[in-house]
mmCIF file of C-alpha atoms and ligand atoms in Angstrom:
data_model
loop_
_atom_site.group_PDB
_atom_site.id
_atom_site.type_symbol
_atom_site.label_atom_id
_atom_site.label_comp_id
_atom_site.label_asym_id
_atom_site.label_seq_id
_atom_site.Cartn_x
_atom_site.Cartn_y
_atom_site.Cartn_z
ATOM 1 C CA UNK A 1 -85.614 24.172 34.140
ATOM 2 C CA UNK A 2 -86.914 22.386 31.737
ATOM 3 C CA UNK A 3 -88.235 18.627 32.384
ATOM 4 C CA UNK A 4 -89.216 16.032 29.692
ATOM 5 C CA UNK A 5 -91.461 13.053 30.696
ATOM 6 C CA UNK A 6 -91.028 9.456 28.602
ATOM 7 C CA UNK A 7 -93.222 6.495 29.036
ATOM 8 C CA UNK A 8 -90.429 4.174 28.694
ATOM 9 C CA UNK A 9 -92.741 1.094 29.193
ATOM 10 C CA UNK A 10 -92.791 -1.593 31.457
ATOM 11 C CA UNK A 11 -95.382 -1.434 34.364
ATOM 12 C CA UNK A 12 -96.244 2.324 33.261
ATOM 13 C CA UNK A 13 -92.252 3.478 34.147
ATOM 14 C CA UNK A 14 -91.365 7.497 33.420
ATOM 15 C CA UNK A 15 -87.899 8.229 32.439
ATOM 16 C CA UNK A 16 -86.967 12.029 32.190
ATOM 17 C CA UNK A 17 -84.869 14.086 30.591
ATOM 18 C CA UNK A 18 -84.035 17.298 32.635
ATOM 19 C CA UNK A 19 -82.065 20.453 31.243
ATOM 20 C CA UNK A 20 -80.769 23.849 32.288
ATOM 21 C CA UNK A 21 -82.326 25.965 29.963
ATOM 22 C CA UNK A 22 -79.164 28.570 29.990
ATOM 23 C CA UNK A 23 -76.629 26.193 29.079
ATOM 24 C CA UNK A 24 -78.472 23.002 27.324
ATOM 25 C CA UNK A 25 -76.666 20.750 29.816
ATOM 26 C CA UNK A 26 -78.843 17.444 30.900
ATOM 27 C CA UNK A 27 -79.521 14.952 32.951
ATOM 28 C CA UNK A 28 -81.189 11.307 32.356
ATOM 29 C CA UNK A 29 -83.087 9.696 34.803
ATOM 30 C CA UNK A 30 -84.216 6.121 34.455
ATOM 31 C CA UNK A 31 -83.841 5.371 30.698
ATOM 32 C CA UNK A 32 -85.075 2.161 31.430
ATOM 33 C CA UNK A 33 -86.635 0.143 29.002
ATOM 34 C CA UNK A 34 -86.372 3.601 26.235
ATOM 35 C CA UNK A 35 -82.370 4.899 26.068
ATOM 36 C CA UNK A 36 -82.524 5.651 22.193
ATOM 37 C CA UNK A 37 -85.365 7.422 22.921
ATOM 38 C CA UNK A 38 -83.853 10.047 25.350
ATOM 39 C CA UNK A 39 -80.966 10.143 23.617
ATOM 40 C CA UNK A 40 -82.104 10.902 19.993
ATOM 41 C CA UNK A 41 -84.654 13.045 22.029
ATOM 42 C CA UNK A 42 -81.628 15.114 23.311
ATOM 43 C CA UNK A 43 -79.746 15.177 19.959
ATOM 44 C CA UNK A 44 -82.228 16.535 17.735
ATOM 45 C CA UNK A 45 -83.134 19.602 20.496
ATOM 46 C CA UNK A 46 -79.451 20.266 21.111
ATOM 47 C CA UNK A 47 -79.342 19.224 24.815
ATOM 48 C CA UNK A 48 -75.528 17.778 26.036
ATOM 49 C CA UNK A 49 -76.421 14.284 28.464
ATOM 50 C CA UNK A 50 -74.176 15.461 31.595
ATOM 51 C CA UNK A 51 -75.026 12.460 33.610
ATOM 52 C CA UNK A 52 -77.946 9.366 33.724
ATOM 53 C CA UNK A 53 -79.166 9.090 37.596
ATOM 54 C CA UNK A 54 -80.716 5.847 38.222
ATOM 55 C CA UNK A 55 -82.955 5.936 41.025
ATOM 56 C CA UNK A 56 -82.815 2.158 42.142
ATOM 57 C CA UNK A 57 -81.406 -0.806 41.059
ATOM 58 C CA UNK A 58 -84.909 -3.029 40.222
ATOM 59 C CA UNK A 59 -85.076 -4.537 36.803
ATOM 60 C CA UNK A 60 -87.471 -1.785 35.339
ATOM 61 C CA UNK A 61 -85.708 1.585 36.116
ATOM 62 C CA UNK A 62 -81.804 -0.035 35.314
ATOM 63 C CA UNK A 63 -82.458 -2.185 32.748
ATOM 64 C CA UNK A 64 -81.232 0.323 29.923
ATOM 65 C CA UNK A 65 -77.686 1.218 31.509
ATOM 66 C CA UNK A 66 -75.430 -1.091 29.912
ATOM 67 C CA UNK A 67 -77.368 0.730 26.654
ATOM 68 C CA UNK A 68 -77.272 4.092 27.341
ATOM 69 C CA UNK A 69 -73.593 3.996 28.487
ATOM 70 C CA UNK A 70 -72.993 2.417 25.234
ATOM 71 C CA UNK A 71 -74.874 5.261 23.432
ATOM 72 C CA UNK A 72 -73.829 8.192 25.803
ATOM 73 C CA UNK A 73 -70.488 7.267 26.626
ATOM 74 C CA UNK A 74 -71.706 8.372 30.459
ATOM 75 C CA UNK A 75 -71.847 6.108 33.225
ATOM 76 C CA UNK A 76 -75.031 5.713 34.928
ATOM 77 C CA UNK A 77 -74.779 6.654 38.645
ATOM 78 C CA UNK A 78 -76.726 4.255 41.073
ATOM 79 C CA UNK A 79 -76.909 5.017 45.051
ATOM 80 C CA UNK A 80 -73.185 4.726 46.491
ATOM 81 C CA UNK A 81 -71.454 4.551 43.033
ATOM 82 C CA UNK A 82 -68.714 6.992 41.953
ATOM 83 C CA UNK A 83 -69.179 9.454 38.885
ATOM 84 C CA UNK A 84 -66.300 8.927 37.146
ATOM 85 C CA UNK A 85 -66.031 12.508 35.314
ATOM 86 C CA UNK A 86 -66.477 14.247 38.471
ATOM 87 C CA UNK A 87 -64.723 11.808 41.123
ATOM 88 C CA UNK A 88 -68.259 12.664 43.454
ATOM 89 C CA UNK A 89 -69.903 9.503 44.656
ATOM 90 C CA UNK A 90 -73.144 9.488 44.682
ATOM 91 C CA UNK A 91 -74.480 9.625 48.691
ATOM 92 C CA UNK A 92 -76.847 11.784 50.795
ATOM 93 C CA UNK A 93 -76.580 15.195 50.041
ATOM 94 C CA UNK A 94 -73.794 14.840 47.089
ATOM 95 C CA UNK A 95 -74.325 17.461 44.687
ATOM 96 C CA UNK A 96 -72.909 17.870 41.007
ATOM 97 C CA UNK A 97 -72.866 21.332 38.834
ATOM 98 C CA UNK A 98 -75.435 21.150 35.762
ATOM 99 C CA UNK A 99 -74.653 24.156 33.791
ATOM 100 C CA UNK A 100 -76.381 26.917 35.911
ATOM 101 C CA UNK A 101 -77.795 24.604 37.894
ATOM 102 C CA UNK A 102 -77.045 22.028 40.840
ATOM 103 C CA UNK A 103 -78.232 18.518 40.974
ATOM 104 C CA UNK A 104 -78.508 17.122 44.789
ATOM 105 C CA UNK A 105 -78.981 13.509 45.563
ATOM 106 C CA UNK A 106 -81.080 12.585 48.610
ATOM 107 C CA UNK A 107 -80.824 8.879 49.828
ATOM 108 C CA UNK A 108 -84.258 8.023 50.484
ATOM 109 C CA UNK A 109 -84.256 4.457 51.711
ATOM 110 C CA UNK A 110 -87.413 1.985 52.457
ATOM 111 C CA UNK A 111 -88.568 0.839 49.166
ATOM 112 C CA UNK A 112 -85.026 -0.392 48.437
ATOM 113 C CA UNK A 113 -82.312 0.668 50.672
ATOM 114 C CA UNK A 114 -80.316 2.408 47.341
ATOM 115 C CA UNK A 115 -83.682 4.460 46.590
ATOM 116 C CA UNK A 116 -82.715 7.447 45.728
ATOM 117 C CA UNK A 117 -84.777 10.882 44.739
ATOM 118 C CA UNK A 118 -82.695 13.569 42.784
ATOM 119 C CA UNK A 119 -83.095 17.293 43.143
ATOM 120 C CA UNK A 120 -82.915 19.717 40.337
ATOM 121 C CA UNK A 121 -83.427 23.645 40.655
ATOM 122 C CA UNK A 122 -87.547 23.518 41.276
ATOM 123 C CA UNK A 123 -88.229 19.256 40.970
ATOM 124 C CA UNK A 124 -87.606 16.230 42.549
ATOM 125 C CA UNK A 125 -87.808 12.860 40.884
ATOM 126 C CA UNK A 126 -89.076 10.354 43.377
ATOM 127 C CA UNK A 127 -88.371 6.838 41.492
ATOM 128 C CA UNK A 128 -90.360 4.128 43.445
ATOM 129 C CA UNK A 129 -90.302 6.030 46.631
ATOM 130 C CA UNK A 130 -93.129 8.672 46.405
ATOM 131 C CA UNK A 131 -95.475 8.355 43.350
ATOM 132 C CA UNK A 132 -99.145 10.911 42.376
ATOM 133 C CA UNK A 133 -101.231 9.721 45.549
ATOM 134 C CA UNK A 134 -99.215 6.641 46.705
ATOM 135 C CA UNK A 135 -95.919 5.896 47.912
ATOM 136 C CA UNK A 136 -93.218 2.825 47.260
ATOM 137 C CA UNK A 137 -94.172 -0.625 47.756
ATOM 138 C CA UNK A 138 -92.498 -2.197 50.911
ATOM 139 C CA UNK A 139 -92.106 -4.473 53.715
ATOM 140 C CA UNK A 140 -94.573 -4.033 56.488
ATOM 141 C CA UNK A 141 -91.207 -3.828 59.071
ATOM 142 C CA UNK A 142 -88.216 -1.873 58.675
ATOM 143 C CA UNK A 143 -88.756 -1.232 55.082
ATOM 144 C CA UNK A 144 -92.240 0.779 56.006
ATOM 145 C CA UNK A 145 -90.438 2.491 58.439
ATOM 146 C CA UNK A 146 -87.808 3.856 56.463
ATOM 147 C CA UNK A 147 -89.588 4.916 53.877
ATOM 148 C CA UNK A 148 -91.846 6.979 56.199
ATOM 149 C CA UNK A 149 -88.775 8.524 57.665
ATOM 150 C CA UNK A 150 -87.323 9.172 54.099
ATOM 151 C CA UNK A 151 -90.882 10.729 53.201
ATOM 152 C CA UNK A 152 -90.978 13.065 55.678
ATOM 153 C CA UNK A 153 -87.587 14.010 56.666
ATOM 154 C CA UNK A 154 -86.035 14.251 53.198
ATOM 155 C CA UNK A 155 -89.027 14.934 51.013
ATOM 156 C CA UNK A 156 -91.740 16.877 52.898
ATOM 157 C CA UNK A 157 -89.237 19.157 53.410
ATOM 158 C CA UNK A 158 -89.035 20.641 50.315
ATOM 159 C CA UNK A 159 -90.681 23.732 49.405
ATOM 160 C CA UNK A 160 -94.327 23.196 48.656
ATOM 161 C CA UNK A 161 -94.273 24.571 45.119
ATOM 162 C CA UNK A 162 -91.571 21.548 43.890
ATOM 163 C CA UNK A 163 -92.117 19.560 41.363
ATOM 164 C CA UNK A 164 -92.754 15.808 41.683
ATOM 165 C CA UNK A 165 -91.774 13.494 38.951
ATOM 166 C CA UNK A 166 -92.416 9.797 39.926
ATOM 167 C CA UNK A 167 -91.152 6.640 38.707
ATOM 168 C CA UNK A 168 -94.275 5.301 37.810
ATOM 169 C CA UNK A 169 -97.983 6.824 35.799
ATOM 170 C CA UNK A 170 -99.584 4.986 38.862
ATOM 171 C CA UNK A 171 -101.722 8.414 40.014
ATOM 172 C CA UNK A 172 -104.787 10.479 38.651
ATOM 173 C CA UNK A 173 -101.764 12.447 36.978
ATOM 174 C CA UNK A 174 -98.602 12.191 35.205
ATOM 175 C CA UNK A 175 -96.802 15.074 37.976
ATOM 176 C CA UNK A 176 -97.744 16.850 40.941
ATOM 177 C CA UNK A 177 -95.923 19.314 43.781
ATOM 178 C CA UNK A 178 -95.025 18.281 47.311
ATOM 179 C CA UNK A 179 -97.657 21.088 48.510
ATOM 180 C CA UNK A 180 -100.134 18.507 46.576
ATOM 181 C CA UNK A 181 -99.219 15.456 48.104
ATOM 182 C CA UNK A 182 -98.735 16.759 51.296
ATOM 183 C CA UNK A 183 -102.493 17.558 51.057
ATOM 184 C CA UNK A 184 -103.984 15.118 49.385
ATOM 185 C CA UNK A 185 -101.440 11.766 49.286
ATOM 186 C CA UNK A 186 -103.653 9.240 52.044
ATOM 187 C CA UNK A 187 -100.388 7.832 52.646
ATOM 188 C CA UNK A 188 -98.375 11.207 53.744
ATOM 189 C CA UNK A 189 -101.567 12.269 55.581
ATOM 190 C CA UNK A 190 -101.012 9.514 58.239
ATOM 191 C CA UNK A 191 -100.191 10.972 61.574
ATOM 192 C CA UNK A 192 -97.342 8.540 62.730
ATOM 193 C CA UNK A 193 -95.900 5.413 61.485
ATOM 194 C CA UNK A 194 -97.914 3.171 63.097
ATOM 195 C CA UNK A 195 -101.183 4.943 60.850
ATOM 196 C CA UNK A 196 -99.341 4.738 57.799
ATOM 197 C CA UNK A 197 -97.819 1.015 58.142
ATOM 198 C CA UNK A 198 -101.899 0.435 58.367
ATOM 199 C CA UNK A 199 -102.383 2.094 55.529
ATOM 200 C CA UNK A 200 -100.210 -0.104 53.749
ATOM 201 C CA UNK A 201 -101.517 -2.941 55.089
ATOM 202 C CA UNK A 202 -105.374 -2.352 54.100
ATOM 203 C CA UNK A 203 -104.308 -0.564 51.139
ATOM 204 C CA UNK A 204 -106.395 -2.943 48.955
ATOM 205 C CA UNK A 205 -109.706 -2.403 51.358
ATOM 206 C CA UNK A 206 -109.067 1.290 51.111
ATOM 207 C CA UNK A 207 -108.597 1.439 47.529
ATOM 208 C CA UNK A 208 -111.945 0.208 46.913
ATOM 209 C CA UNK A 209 -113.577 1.432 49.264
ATOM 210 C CA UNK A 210 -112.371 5.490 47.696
ATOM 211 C CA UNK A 211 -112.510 4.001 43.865
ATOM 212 C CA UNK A 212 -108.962 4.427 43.768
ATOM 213 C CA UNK A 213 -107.493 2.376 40.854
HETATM 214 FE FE1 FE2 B 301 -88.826 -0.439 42.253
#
């Protein structure tokens, strides 16, 4: 498949433009602050925009819907909303055809309770929940906790060799694989919940303390 990184702007935001290399058919992800971008990007290299996934509704990763719907004609799909070409709404587990290729939805709440992460043949595009060595800023509470559970019980689960696309260029890296993080995220290395709300909460501390910027 292939997969298309844009600095879109903002706070460092990635947008992505992801195709199935048989048929040309594509999906947008977070046009954000750059829809012309993506879409002259897909008009000049022949790919068709199928459908624009939004992974949350903050200000930075939706603020270039009303835009790209206007230069698209598609309908940008947020958590719970209905696609209206297919009829599918967009929940846990909904899946829509792209070309050769599926695209599965996995409601991955904690960050914001719509976060989302979207599944395409071999990569996942976290949004705000799972970034290149960190995770999705939250509450310290329930927030924490579901994102831990969405972590582990819908993303860890992939296979190891997936590729991770985050929302944000906040890592030593632009990409990375869930076998990587899974190693090497401090966050996903915490034993329980308890660990990793702690983490969270002396994330500053531990920052400096390992040079991490
Ligand atoms: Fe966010």
């Amino acid at each position: 498949m292939f997969v298309m990184q844009f600095c879109t702007g903002g706070d460092r935001n990635f947008g992505y433009l992801a195709a199935d290399e048989g048929t040309n058919k594509a999906l947008v992800i977070d046009p954000s602050f750059s829809p012309q971008t993506i879409v002259d990007f897909a008009r000049e290299n022949g790919y068709e925009i199928e459908y624009i996934f939004v992974t949350h509704d903050h200000y930075d990763h939706a603020n270039g819907n009303a835009e790209i719907e206007r230069l698209t004609g598609k309908h940008p799909l947020l958590y719970r909303s209905t696609d209206p070409t297919t009829g599918t709404q967009v929940v846990d587990g909904a899946r829509f055809p792209l070309g050769g290729l599926e695209v599965e939805i996995l409601h991955t709440p904690g960050h914001t309770e719509d976060s989302m992460c979207i599944v395409v043949a071999d990569a996942v595009f976290t949004g705000d929940t799972l970034f290149v060595g960190k995770v999705g800023g939250t509450d310290l509470g329930a927030g924490a906790r579901a994102e831990y559970v969405s972590l582990h019980e819908k993303l860890l689960v992939l296979p190891d060799t997936t590729r991770v696309f985050p929302g944000h260029d906040y890592g030593t890296a632009p990409q990375s694989t869930i076998g990587k993080e899974r190693e090497t995220n401090p966050f996903l290395l915490r034993p329980d919940i308890e660990s990793f709300v702690d983490l969270k909460r002396n994330w500053a501390a531990y920052k400096k303390e390992h040079g991490i910027a």
